[in-house]
CSV table of C-alpha atoms in Angstrom, one decimal:
chain,number,residue,atom,x,y,z
T,1377,MET,CA,164.1,87.7,104.6
T,1378,GLU,CA,160.8,88.5,106.3
T,1379,LEU,CA,157.8,89.1,104.0
T,1380,MET,CA,156.5,92.6,103.2
T,1381,GLN,CA,159.3,94.2,105.2
T,1382,PRO,CA,160.7,97.0,103.0
T,1383,LEU,CA,164.4,96.6,102.3
T,1384,ASN,CA,166.9,99.1,103.8
T,1385,GLU,CA,170.1,100.2,101.7
T,1386,GLN,CA,172.4,98.2,104.1
T,1387,GLN,CA,170.4,95.0,103.6
T,1388,VAL,CA,170.5,95.4,99.8
T,1389,ILE,CA,174.2,95.9,99.7
T,1390,ALA,CA,174.5,92.7,101.7
T,1391,ASN,CA,172.2,91.0,99.2
T,1392,LEU,CA,174.3,92.0,96.3
T,1393,ARG,CA,177.5,90.9,98.0
T,1394,GLN,CA,176.2,87.3,99.0
T,1395,ARG,CA,176.4,84.6,96.3
T,1396,ASP,CA,173.9,82.0,97.6
T,1397,ASP,CA,170.7,83.5,96.4
T,1398,ALA,CA,170.7,84.8,92.8
T,1399,SER,CA,167.1,86.2,93.0
T,1400,ASP,CA,168.1,88.5,96.0
T,1401,ARG,CA,171.2,89.6,94.0
T,1402,TYR,CA,169.0,90.3,91.0
T,1403,TYR,CA,166.6,92.4,93.0
T,1404,ALA,CA,169.5,94.1,94.8
T,1405,ALA,CA,171.1,95.2,91.5
T,1406,TRP,CA,167.7,96.6,90.3
T,1407,TRP,CA,167.0,98.4,93.6
T,1408,LEU,CA,170.3,100.3,93.8
T,1409,GLY,CA,169.6,102.0,90.4
T,1410,LYS,CA,166.0,102.7,91.1
T,1411,MET,CA,166.7,104.3,94.4
T,1412,ARG,CA,169.7,106.1,93.0
T,1413,SER,CA,171.8,104.7,95.9
T,1414,GLN,CA,174.8,106.8,96.8
T,1415,HIS,CA,176.2,104.1,99.2
T,1416,PRO,CA,180.0,103.9,98.6
T,1417,GLU,CA,179.9,100.2,98.0
T,1418,ALA,CA,177.1,100.4,95.4
T,1419,VAL,CA,179.2,101.1,92.2
T,1420,PRO,CA,182.2,98.7,93.1
T,1421,LEU,CA,179.6,95.8,93.8
T,1422,LEU,CA,177.7,96.4,90.7
T,1423,LEU,CA,180.9,96.4,88.7
T,1424,ASP,CA,182.0,93.1,90.3
T,1425,THR,CA,178.8,91.5,88.9
T,1426,LEU,CA,180.2,92.1,85.4
T,1427,SER,CA,183.0,89.6,85.6
T,1428,ALA,CA,180.6,86.6,85.4
T,1429,LEU,CA,180.0,87.6,81.7
T,1430,SER,CA,183.4,86.4,80.8
T,1431,ASP,CA,182.9,83.0,82.2
T,1432,GLU,CA,182.7,80.0,79.7
T,1433,PRO,CA,179.9,79.3,79.6
T,1434,VAL,CA,178.1,82.3,81.2
T,1435,ASP,CA,175.8,81.3,84.1
T,1436,GLU,CA,172.2,82.5,83.2
T,1437,GLU,CA,171.3,83.8,86.6
T,1438,ASP,CA,174.6,85.7,86.9
T,1439,ARG,CA,174.0,87.1,83.4
T,1440,GLY,CA,170.6,88.4,84.6
T,1441,VAL,CA,172.3,90.0,87.7
T,1442,ALA,CA,174.9,91.6,85.5
T,1443,ILE,CA,172.4,93.1,83.0
T,1444,ASN,CA,170.4,94.7,85.8
T,1445,ALA,CA,173.7,96.0,87.2
T,1446,ILE,CA,174.4,97.6,83.8
T,1447,ARG,CA,171.1,99.3,83.8
T,1448,ALA,CA,171.6,100.5,87.4
T,1449,LEU,CA,175.2,102.0,86.5
T,1450,GLY,CA,173.4,104.0,83.8
T,1451,LEU,CA,171.1,105.5,86.6
T,1452,LEU,CA,173.8,106.2,89.1
T,1453,LEU,CA,176.0,108.1,86.7
T,1454,ASN,CA,179.3,107.5,88.3
T,1455,PRO,CA,182.1,108.0,86.0
T,1456,ALA,CA,184.0,104.9,87.5
T,1457,ALA,CA,181.8,102.8,85.4
T,1458,HIS,CA,182.7,104.4,82.0
T,1459,ASP,CA,185.6,102.0,81.2
T,1460,PRO,CA,184.0,98.8,82.4
T,1461,LEU,CA,180.8,99.7,80.4
T,1462,MET,CA,182.8,100.5,77.4
T,1463,HIS,CA,184.5,97.1,77.7
T,1464,MET,CA,180.9,95.6,77.7
T,1465,LEU,CA,180.3,97.2,74.2
T,1466,GLY,CA,182.6,94.5,73.1
T,1467,SER,CA,180.6,91.6,74.5
T,1468,LYS,CA,179.4,88.7,72.4
T,1469,ASP,CA,176.1,89.0,73.9
T,1470,TYR,CA,173.5,91.3,72.2
T,1471,SER,CA,171.7,92.2,75.2
T,1472,VAL,CA,174.8,93.2,77.1
T,1473,ARG,CA,175.9,95.5,74.2
T,1474,GLU,CA,172.4,97.0,74.1
T,1475,GLU,CA,172.3,97.8,77.8
T,1476,ALA,CA,175.8,99.1,77.9
T,1477,ALA,CA,175.0,101.4,75.1
T,1478,ARG,CA,172.0,102.8,76.8
T,1479,SER,CA,173.9,103.3,80.1
T,1480,LEU,CA,176.7,105.1,78.3
T,1481,GLY,CA,174.3,107.3,76.6
T,1482,ALA,CA,172.6,108.1,79.8
T,1483,MET,CA,176.0,109.0,81.3
T,1484,LYS,CA,176.9,111.1,78.3
T,1485,ALA,CA,180.2,109.2,78.1
T,1486,LYS,CA,182.0,111.1,75.2
T,1487,ALA,CA,184.9,108.4,75.3
T,1488,ALA,CA,182.4,105.8,74.1
T,1489,ILE,CA,181.6,107.6,70.8
T,1490,PRO,CA,184.3,105.8,68.7
T,1491,GLN,CA,183.1,102.3,69.7
T,1492,LEU,CA,179.5,103.1,69.2
T,1493,CYS,CA,180.3,104.4,65.8
T,1494,GLN,CA,182.3,101.3,65.2
T,1495,LEU,CA,179.4,99.1,66.0
T,1496,LEU,CA,177.2,101.0,63.6
T,1497,SER,CA,179.7,101.1,60.8
T,1498,GLY,CA,178.6,99.4,57.6
T,1499,GLY,CA,175.0,101.1,58.1
T,1500,PRO,CA,171.7,99.5,57.6
T,1501,ALA,CA,173.0,96.7,55.4
T,1502,ALA,CA,175.4,95.6,58.0
T,1503,ALA,CA,174.9,96.6,61.5
T,1504,GLY,CA,171.3,97.0,60.6
T,1505,LYS,CA,170.8,93.7,59.0
T,1506,GLU,CA,167.9,91.4,60.0
T,1507,GLN,CA,169.0,88.2,61.4
T,1508,VAL,CA,167.5,84.9,60.2
T,1509,GLY,CA,165.4,83.3,62.9
T,1510,ALA,CA,165.6,86.2,65.3
T,1511,SER,CA,163.6,89.3,65.9
T,1512,THR,CA,166.8,91.3,66.4
T,1513,LEU,CA,169.1,93.1,64.0
T,1514,LYS,CA,172.7,92.3,63.8
T,1515,GLU,CA,173.5,95.1,66.4
T,1516,PRO,CA,171.2,96.8,68.9
T,1517,CYS,CA,170.9,99.9,66.5
T,1518,GLU,CA,168.2,101.7,68.4
T,1519,ALA,CA,170.1,101.8,71.5
T,1520,LEU,CA,173.4,102.6,69.8
T,1521,LEU,CA,171.7,105.5,67.8
T,1522,GLU,CA,170.0,106.9,71.0
T,1523,ALA,CA,173.3,106.8,72.8
T,1524,LEU,CA,175.1,108.9,70.2
T,1525,GLY,CA,172.2,111.4,70.3
T,1526,ASN,CA,172.1,111.5,74.1
T,1527,ILE,CA,175.9,112.0,74.4
T,1528,GLY,CA,175.4,115.0,72.1
T,1529,VAL,CA,178.8,115.6,70.4
T,1530,ASN,CA,177.8,116.9,66.9
T,1531,ASN,CA,180.6,116.2,64.6
T,1532,PRO,CA,180.6,115.3,60.8
T,1533,ASP,CA,182.0,111.8,61.4
T,1534,VAL,CA,179.1,110.9,64.0
T,1535,VAL,CA,176.5,112.4,61.7
T,1536,ALA,CA,177.8,110.3,58.7
T,1537,VAL,CA,177.4,107.1,60.8
T,1538,ILE,CA,173.8,107.9,61.9
T,1539,THR,CA,172.3,109.4,58.8
T,1540,PRO,CA,172.0,106.3,56.7
T,1541,PHE,CA,169.8,104.7,59.4
T,1542,SER,CA,167.2,107.4,58.8
T,1543,ASP,CA,166.2,105.1,55.8
T,1544,HIS,CA,166.3,101.8,57.6
T,1545,PRO,CA,163.3,99.7,56.8
T,1546,ARG,CA,162.2,99.4,60.5
T,1547,PRO,CA,160.2,102.5,61.6
T,1548,LEU,CA,161.5,102.5,65.1
T,1549,VAL,CA,165.3,102.5,64.0
T,1550,ARG,CA,164.4,105.4,61.5
T,1551,ALA,CA,162.9,107.1,64.5
T,1552,ALA,CA,166.0,106.5,66.7
T,1553,ALA,CA,168.2,107.9,63.8
T,1554,CYS,CA,166.0,111.0,63.4
T,1555,ARG,CA,165.9,111.6,67.1
T,1556,ALA,CA,169.7,111.5,67.4
T,1557,LEU,CA,170.1,113.7,64.4
T,1558,LEU,CA,167.6,116.3,65.8
T,1559,GLN,CA,169.5,116.3,69.1
T,1560,LEU,CA,172.8,116.8,67.3
T,1561,MET,CA,171.9,119.1,64.4
T,1562,LYS,CA,169.0,120.9,65.8
T,1563,GLU,CA,167.4,121.1,62.3
T,1564,GLN,CA,163.6,121.1,61.9
T,1565,ARG,CA,163.8,118.5,59.0
T,1566,TRP,CA,164.5,115.7,61.4
T,1567,ALA,CA,161.5,116.7,63.5
T,1568,ASN,CA,159.4,116.7,60.4
T,1569,GLU,CA,160.5,113.0,59.8
T,1570,LEU,CA,159.5,112.1,63.3
T,1571,GLU,CA,156.2,113.8,63.1
T,1572,GLN,CA,155.4,111.9,60.0
T,1573,LEU,CA,156.4,108.7,61.7
T,1574,LEU,CA,153.8,109.7,64.5
T,1575,GLN,CA,151.1,108.9,62.0
T,1576,HIS,CA,152.2,105.4,61.5
T,1577,PRO,CA,149.2,102.9,61.7
T,1578,GLU,CA,151.0,100.7,64.2
T,1579,PRO,CA,150.2,102.0,67.8
T,1580,LEU,CA,153.5,100.7,69.1
T,1581,VAL,CA,155.4,102.7,66.6
T,1582,ARG,CA,153.4,105.9,67.5
T,1583,ARG,CA,154.2,105.3,71.2
T,1584,GLY,CA,157.9,104.9,70.5
T,1585,VAL,CA,158.1,107.9,68.2
T,1586,LEU,CA,156.2,110.0,70.7
T,1587,LEU,CA,158.8,109.2,73.4
T,1588,ASP,CA,161.7,110.1,70.9
T,1589,LEU,CA,160.1,113.5,70.2
T,1590,GLY,CA,159.9,114.1,73.9
T,1591,ALA,CA,163.5,112.9,74.6
T,1592,SER,CA,164.6,115.3,71.7
T,1593,GLY,CA,163.8,118.4,73.8
T,1594,TRP,CA,162.4,120.0,70.5
T,1595,THR,CA,159.6,122.3,71.7
T,1596,ALA,CA,158.5,123.0,68.2
T,1597,ALA,CA,157.2,119.5,68.3
T,1598,LEU,CA,154.7,120.5,71.2
T,1599,PRO,CA,151.5,120.5,69.0
T,1600,ALA,CA,152.3,117.2,67.3
T,1601,ILE,CA,152.7,115.5,70.7
T,1602,GLU,CA,149.5,117.0,72.0
T,1603,ASN,CA,147.5,115.9,69.1
T,1604,ALA,CA,149.0,112.4,68.5
T,1605,SER,CA,146.8,109.4,68.6
T,1606,VAL,CA,148.5,108.2,71.8
T,1607,GLU,CA,147.1,107.7,75.2
T,1608,ALA,CA,147.3,110.8,77.5
T,1609,SER,CA,149.6,108.9,80.1
T,1610,LEU,CA,152.4,108.5,77.5
T,1611,LYS,CA,151.9,112.0,76.1
T,1612,LEU,CA,152.6,113.3,79.7
T,1613,VAL,CA,155.8,111.1,80.0
T,1614,ALA,CA,157.0,112.6,76.6
T,1615,LEU,CA,156.0,116.2,77.6
T,1616,ARG,CA,158.0,115.7,80.8
T,1617,GLY,CA,161.1,115.2,78.7
T,1618,LEU,CA,160.5,118.3,76.7
T,1619,ALA,CA,159.7,120.3,79.7
T,1620,GLU,CA,162.7,119.3,81.7
T,1621,GLN,CA,165.0,120.2,78.9
T,1622,SER,CA,163.4,123.4,77.6
T,1623,ASP,CA,162.1,125.2,80.8
T,1624,ASP,CA,159.3,126.4,78.5
T,1625,ILE,CA,156.0,127.1,80.3
T,1626,LYS,CA,154.0,126.4,77.2
T,1627,VAL,CA,154.9,122.7,77.6
T,1628,LEU,CA,153.5,122.8,81.2
T,1629,ASP,CA,150.3,124.4,79.8
T,1630,VAL,CA,149.8,121.4,77.5
T,1631,MET,CA,150.6,119.0,80.3
T,1632,ASP,CA,147.8,120.7,82.5
T,1633,ARG,CA,145.3,120.1,79.6
T,1634,LEU,CA,146.1,116.4,79.4
T,1635,LEU,CA,145.8,115.7,83.1
I,690,MET,CA,114.6,111.5,67.3
I,691,THR,CA,112.6,108.3,68.0
I,692,ALA,CA,113.0,105.4,70.3
I,693,SER,CA,113.8,103.4,67.4
I,694,ASP,CA,116.9,105.4,66.6
I,695,LEU,CA,118.3,104.3,70.0
I,696,GLN,CA,117.1,100.7,69.5
I,697,LYS,CA,118.8,100.6,66.1
I,698,ALA,CA,122.0,102.1,67.4
I,699,VAL,CA,122.1,99.4,70.3
I,700,LEU,CA,121.5,96.6,68.0
I,701,ALA,CA,124.3,97.8,65.6
I,702,LEU,CA,126.5,97.8,68.5
I,703,ASP,CA,125.5,94.3,69.6
I,704,ARG,CA,126.3,93.0,66.1
I,705,ALA,CA,129.6,94.9,65.8
I,706,THR,CA,132.8,92.7,66.2
I,707,MET,CA,135.7,94.6,64.7
I,708,THR,CA,137.1,97.7,66.5
I,709,SER,CA,136.2,99.9,63.6
I,710,GLU,CA,132.6,98.7,63.6
I,711,ILE,CA,132.3,99.2,67.3
I,712,VAL,CA,133.8,102.7,67.1
I,713,GLN,CA,131.3,103.5,64.4
I,714,ALA,CA,128.3,102.1,66.4
I,715,THR,CA,129.5,103.9,69.5
I,716,GLN,CA,129.8,107.3,67.5
I,717,THR,CA,126.1,106.7,66.3
I,718,LEU,CA,125.0,106.1,69.8
I,719,CYS,CA,126.8,109.2,71.0
I,720,GLY,CA,125.4,111.4,68.1
I,721,LEU,CA,121.9,110.6,69.6
I,722,ARG,CA,122.6,112.9,72.5
I,723,ASN,CA,120.0,110.8,74.4
I,724,LEU,CA,120.5,110.1,78.2
I,725,GLU,CA,118.9,106.7,77.7
I,726,ALA,CA,121.9,105.7,75.6
I,727,ALA,CA,124.2,106.3,78.7
I,728,PRO,CA,123.8,102.8,80.3
I,729,THR,CA,125.0,101.3,76.9
I,730,LEU,CA,127.8,103.7,76.7
I,731,ILE,CA,128.9,102.9,80.2
I,732,LYS,CA,128.9,99.2,79.3
I,733,VAL,CA,131.1,100.0,76.2
I,734,LEU,CA,133.7,101.5,78.6
I,735,GLY,CA,134.3,97.9,79.9
I,736,PHE,CA,135.3,96.4,76.6
I,737,ASN,CA,139.0,97.3,77.4
I,738,ASN,CA,139.4,99.0,73.9
I,739,PRO,CA,141.1,102.4,74.2
I,740,ALA,CA,139.8,103.8,70.9
I,741,VAL,CA,136.2,102.7,71.8
I,742,GLY,CA,136.6,104.0,75.5
I,743,ALA,CA,137.7,107.4,74.3
I,744,VAL,CA,134.6,107.7,72.0
I,745,ALA,CA,132.2,106.5,74.6
I,746,THR,CA,133.7,109.0,77.2
I,747,GLN,CA,133.4,112.0,75.0
I,748,GLY,CA,129.8,110.8,74.3
I,749,LEU,CA,128.9,110.6,78.0
I,750,ILE,CA,130.7,114.0,78.6
I,751,ALA,CA,128.7,115.5,76.0
I,752,LEU,CA,125.4,114.4,77.7
I,753,GLY,CA,126.2,117.0,80.4
I,754,ARG,CA,125.7,116.8,84.2
I,755,ASP,CA,122.4,114.9,84.0
I,756,VAL,CA,124.5,111.8,83.3
I,757,VAL,CA,126.4,111.9,86.6
I,758,PRO,CA,123.8,110.0,88.7
I,759,ILE,CA,123.7,107.4,86.0
I,760,LEU,CA,127.6,107.2,86.1
I,761,LEU,CA,127.6,106.8,89.7
I,762,VAL,CA,125.2,104.1,90.0
I,763,SER,CA,126.5,102.1,87.0
I,764,LEU,CA,130.2,102.1,88.0
I,765,ASP,CA,131.7,98.7,87.6
I,766,VAL,CA,134.4,98.9,90.4
I,767,GLY,CA,135.9,95.6,89.3
I,768,ASN,CA,136.7,96.8,85.9
I,769,TYR,CA,139.9,98.9,86.0
I,770,GLY,CA,139.4,100.3,82.4
I,771,ALA,CA,135.8,101.3,82.9
I,772,ARG,CA,136.6,102.8,86.2
I,773,ALA,CA,139.4,105.0,84.7
I,774,TRP,CA,137.1,106.1,82.0
I,775,VAL,CA,134.2,107.1,84.5
I,776,ILE,CA,136.6,109.0,86.8
I,777,ARG,CA,137.7,111.0,83.8
I,778,ALA,CA,134.2,111.8,82.7
I,779,ILE,CA,133.1,112.9,86.2
I,780,ALA,CA,136.4,115.0,86.5
I,781,THR,CA,135.6,116.6,83.3
I,782,LEU,CA,132.0,117.5,84.2
I,783,ARG,CA,133.2,119.2,87.5
I,784,ASP,CA,130.0,118.0,89.2
I,785,PRO,CA,130.1,118.1,93.1
I,786,ARG,CA,128.1,114.9,93.3
I,787,GLY,CA,131.3,113.1,92.2
I,788,LEU,CA,133.2,114.3,95.3
I,789,ASP,CA,132.9,111.0,97.2
I,790,LEU,CA,134.0,109.0,94.2
I,791,LEU,CA,137.0,111.0,93.2
I,792,GLU,CA,138.2,111.1,96.8
I,793,HIS,CA,137.9,107.4,97.1
I,794,ALA,CA,139.7,107.0,93.7
I,795,LEU,CA,142.6,109.2,94.8
I,796,ASN,CA,143.0,107.4,98.2
I,797,ALA,CA,142.5,103.8,96.9
I,798,ASP,CA,143.1,103.3,93.2
I,799,ILE,CA,146.3,101.5,92.3
I,800,ALA,CA,146.6,103.1,88.9
I,801,PRO,CA,148.3,106.3,88.6
I,802,SER,CA,146.4,107.5,85.6
I,803,VAL,CA,143.1,107.1,87.8
I,804,ARG,CA,144.7,109.1,90.6
I,805,ARG,CA,145.9,111.7,88.3
I,806,SER,CA,142.4,112.2,86.8
I,807,ALA,CA,140.8,112.2,90.3
I,808,THR,CA,143.2,114.8,91.4
I,809,ARG,CA,142.4,117.1,88.4
I,810,GLY,CA,138.5,116.5,89.1
I,811,LEU,CA,139.1,117.5,92.8
I,812,ALA,CA,141.0,120.7,91.7
I,813,GLU,CA,138.3,121.8,89.2
I,814,MET,CA,135.1,120.6,90.8
I,815,GLU,CA,132.6,123.5,90.8
I,816,LEU,CA,131.6,123.8,94.5
I,817,GLU,CA,128.3,125.8,95.6
I,818,GLY,CA,125.6,125.9,98.1
I,819,PRO,CA,125.5,125.3,101.8
I,820,SER,CA,128.1,122.7,101.8
I,821,PHE,CA,130.7,124.8,99.9
I,822,PHE,CA,133.1,125.3,102.9
I,823,LYS,CA,133.0,121.7,103.9
I,824,ASP,CA,133.4,120.5,100.3
I,825,PHE,CA,136.4,123.0,99.8
I,826,SER,CA,137.9,121.7,102.7
I,827,ARG,CA,137.7,118.0,101.7
I,828,CYS,CA,139.0,118.8,98.1
I,829,SER,CA,142.0,120.8,99.7
I,830,GLU,CA,142.9,117.9,102.0
I,831,ALA,CA,142.7,115.4,99.1
I,832,LEU,CA,145.1,117.6,97.1
I,833,PHE,CA,147.5,117.8,100.1
I,834,LYS,CA,147.4,113.9,100.1
I,835,ALA,CA,148.0,113.9,96.3
I,836,ALA,CA,151.1,116.2,96.8
I,837,ALA,CA,152.7,113.3,98.7
I,838,ASP,CA,151.8,110.5,96.2
I,839,ASP,CA,154.5,108.1,95.1
I,840,GLU,CA,154.0,108.8,91.4
I,841,TRP,CA,155.3,112.0,89.8
I,842,ILE,CA,152.3,112.6,87.7
I,843,VAL,CA,150.0,112.6,90.6
I,844,ARG,CA,152.2,115.1,92.4
I,845,TYR,CA,152.3,117.2,89.2
I,846,ALA,CA,148.5,117.1,89.2
I,847,ALA,CA,148.5,118.3,92.9
I,848,ALA,CA,150.6,121.2,91.9
I,849,PHE,CA,148.2,122.1,89.2
I,850,GLY,CA,145.4,121.5,91.4
I,851,LEU,CA,146.5,123.5,94.4
I,852,GLU,CA,146.9,126.5,92.1
I,853,GLN,CA,143.3,125.9,90.7
I,854,ARG,CA,141.7,125.6,94.1
I,855,PHE,CA,143.4,128.6,95.7
I,856,CYS,CA,143.7,131.1,92.7
I,857,GLN,CA,140.7,133.1,94.3
I,858,ASN,CA,141.9,135.2,97.2
I,859,SER,CA,138.6,134.8,99.2
I,860,THR,CA,139.4,131.4,100.5
I,861,ASP,CA,140.2,129.9,103.9
I,862,THR,CA,143.5,131.4,105.0
I,863,GLY,CA,144.4,128.4,107.1
I,864,LEU,CA,144.0,126.0,104.1
I,865,ARG,CA,145.8,128.6,101.9
I,866,THR,CA,148.9,128.7,104.2
I,867,GLN,CA,149.0,124.9,104.0
I,868,ALA,CA,148.6,124.9,100.3
I,869,ILE,CA,151.5,127.2,99.9
I,870,ALA,CA,153.7,125.1,102.1
I,871,HIS,CA,152.9,121.9,100.2
I,872,LEU,CA,153.7,123.9,97.0
I,873,GLU,CA,156.9,125.1,98.6
I,874,GLN,CA,157.8,121.4,99.4
I,875,LEU,CA,157.0,120.3,95.8
I,876,SER,CA,159.3,123.1,94.5
I,877,SER,CA,162.3,122.2,96.8
I,878,ASN,CA,165.1,119.8,96.3
I,879,SER,CA,163.3,117.2,98.3
I,880,GLU,CA,161.2,116.7,95.3
I,881,ALA,CA,163.3,114.4,93.0
I,882,VAL,CA,161.3,115.0,89.6
I,883,LYS,CA,162.3,118.3,87.8
I,884,VAL,CA,159.0,118.7,86.0
I,885,VAL,CA,157.1,118.6,89.3
I,886,LYS,CA,159.4,121.3,90.7
I,887,GLN,CA,158.8,123.5,87.6
I,888,ARG,CA,155.2,123.2,88.0
I,889,ALA,CA,155.1,123.9,91.6
I,890,LYS,CA,157.3,126.9,91.2
I,891,LEU,CA,154.9,128.2,88.5
I,892,ALA,CA,151.9,127.6,90.8
I,893,LEU,CA,153.7,129.6,93.6
I,894,GLN,CA,154.4,132.4,91.3
I,895,ARG,CA,150.9,132.6,90.1
I,896,LEU,CA,149.3,132.4,93.6
I,897,GLN,CA,151.8,134.9,95.1
I,898,ALA,CA,151.4,137.4,92.2
I,899,GLU,CA,147.8,138.1,93.3
């Protein structure tokens, strides 16, 4: 490949198909998602990369390509990926379950709801349990909760699975639960919880909560977002979420003030 | 106020080590409302500490347009953080002496947040005097360029900016026609980001309602 030459779609497809250079495949999987490729071979080739995840042992480079492919499938929104991604929720690999949940959430894949709920079953003490010697919980709870909120089916079973996580010891898990409950139930009390979390002393928590409020599409949170102690660039990202879901000119006025 | 207040404040800042102490010392320095504190406040912008940078920037803005020449000569181009704050301060002060700097920032800066601030500055700059028409045209051309930026937030700022720049009817009709064409492009399906389309549509409605 020549240096500094921008890739075209045909080349990227060829790069994903070949098996010699893993870094070209890795970049190709990312590129197809980023560029929202509509090439007819994009989705089948991305799905092909997933088979490497069932090898014993899994090759590290192939795993990286597959995880990028899962993310790309979440951007391409092709329903042909629903079943394969749901299969990935059963993977032994935490990151694979996490990325599959995010992509299924982005695709609003209703069929994934029972499995997502299953992974969260047992609540904070089981799925949400801290793991000795690791920074992760037993399950990728934030991704699973966000997926249920994004898919947007409000029924008592789903709400019963999510609600206990609003008391999880980790603030970002609490925020993910409140965000999902706000999306599903559209009740101010969950926005209040998020606005309270937005006062958290840790900047990283405030940033995460701010994006959760934006993603919720809850316009009543507009003043809280505008006045949060977070940099303007991130407020604008959160407000983009709010504006695109609500079509409310008030959101654009606040964005104008933050430019 | 005496000279020693300034000296005391600068000394306190030199001694401060924790963020809370630096913020406190910077606030004291801002509270003096003294142009001679400006070089020290500009130095503070380079500390790469967002809390401190925000306070110092507000302090510089509060000094008014007299601070603009000082900002222009003390700009540390090698320090990304400091550059971003200076661009923001100059944009907020709307001073036409900042035109070269904002134009250059929009064309050449790699940070989207800097190009965004520069775009807002070019939209809101208060133009006057014999160079009005020339400067108006330069601001407009810069906004047209911003409308084609790779980053959505810069295109959003361009939609906002074109509305600000052309909301008075008395302006150059050739440029106005181009501005409308850019806004139409940003509000069409060739624009991938919904919020940019939303803002461009709003700008068109407001400009065409006049």
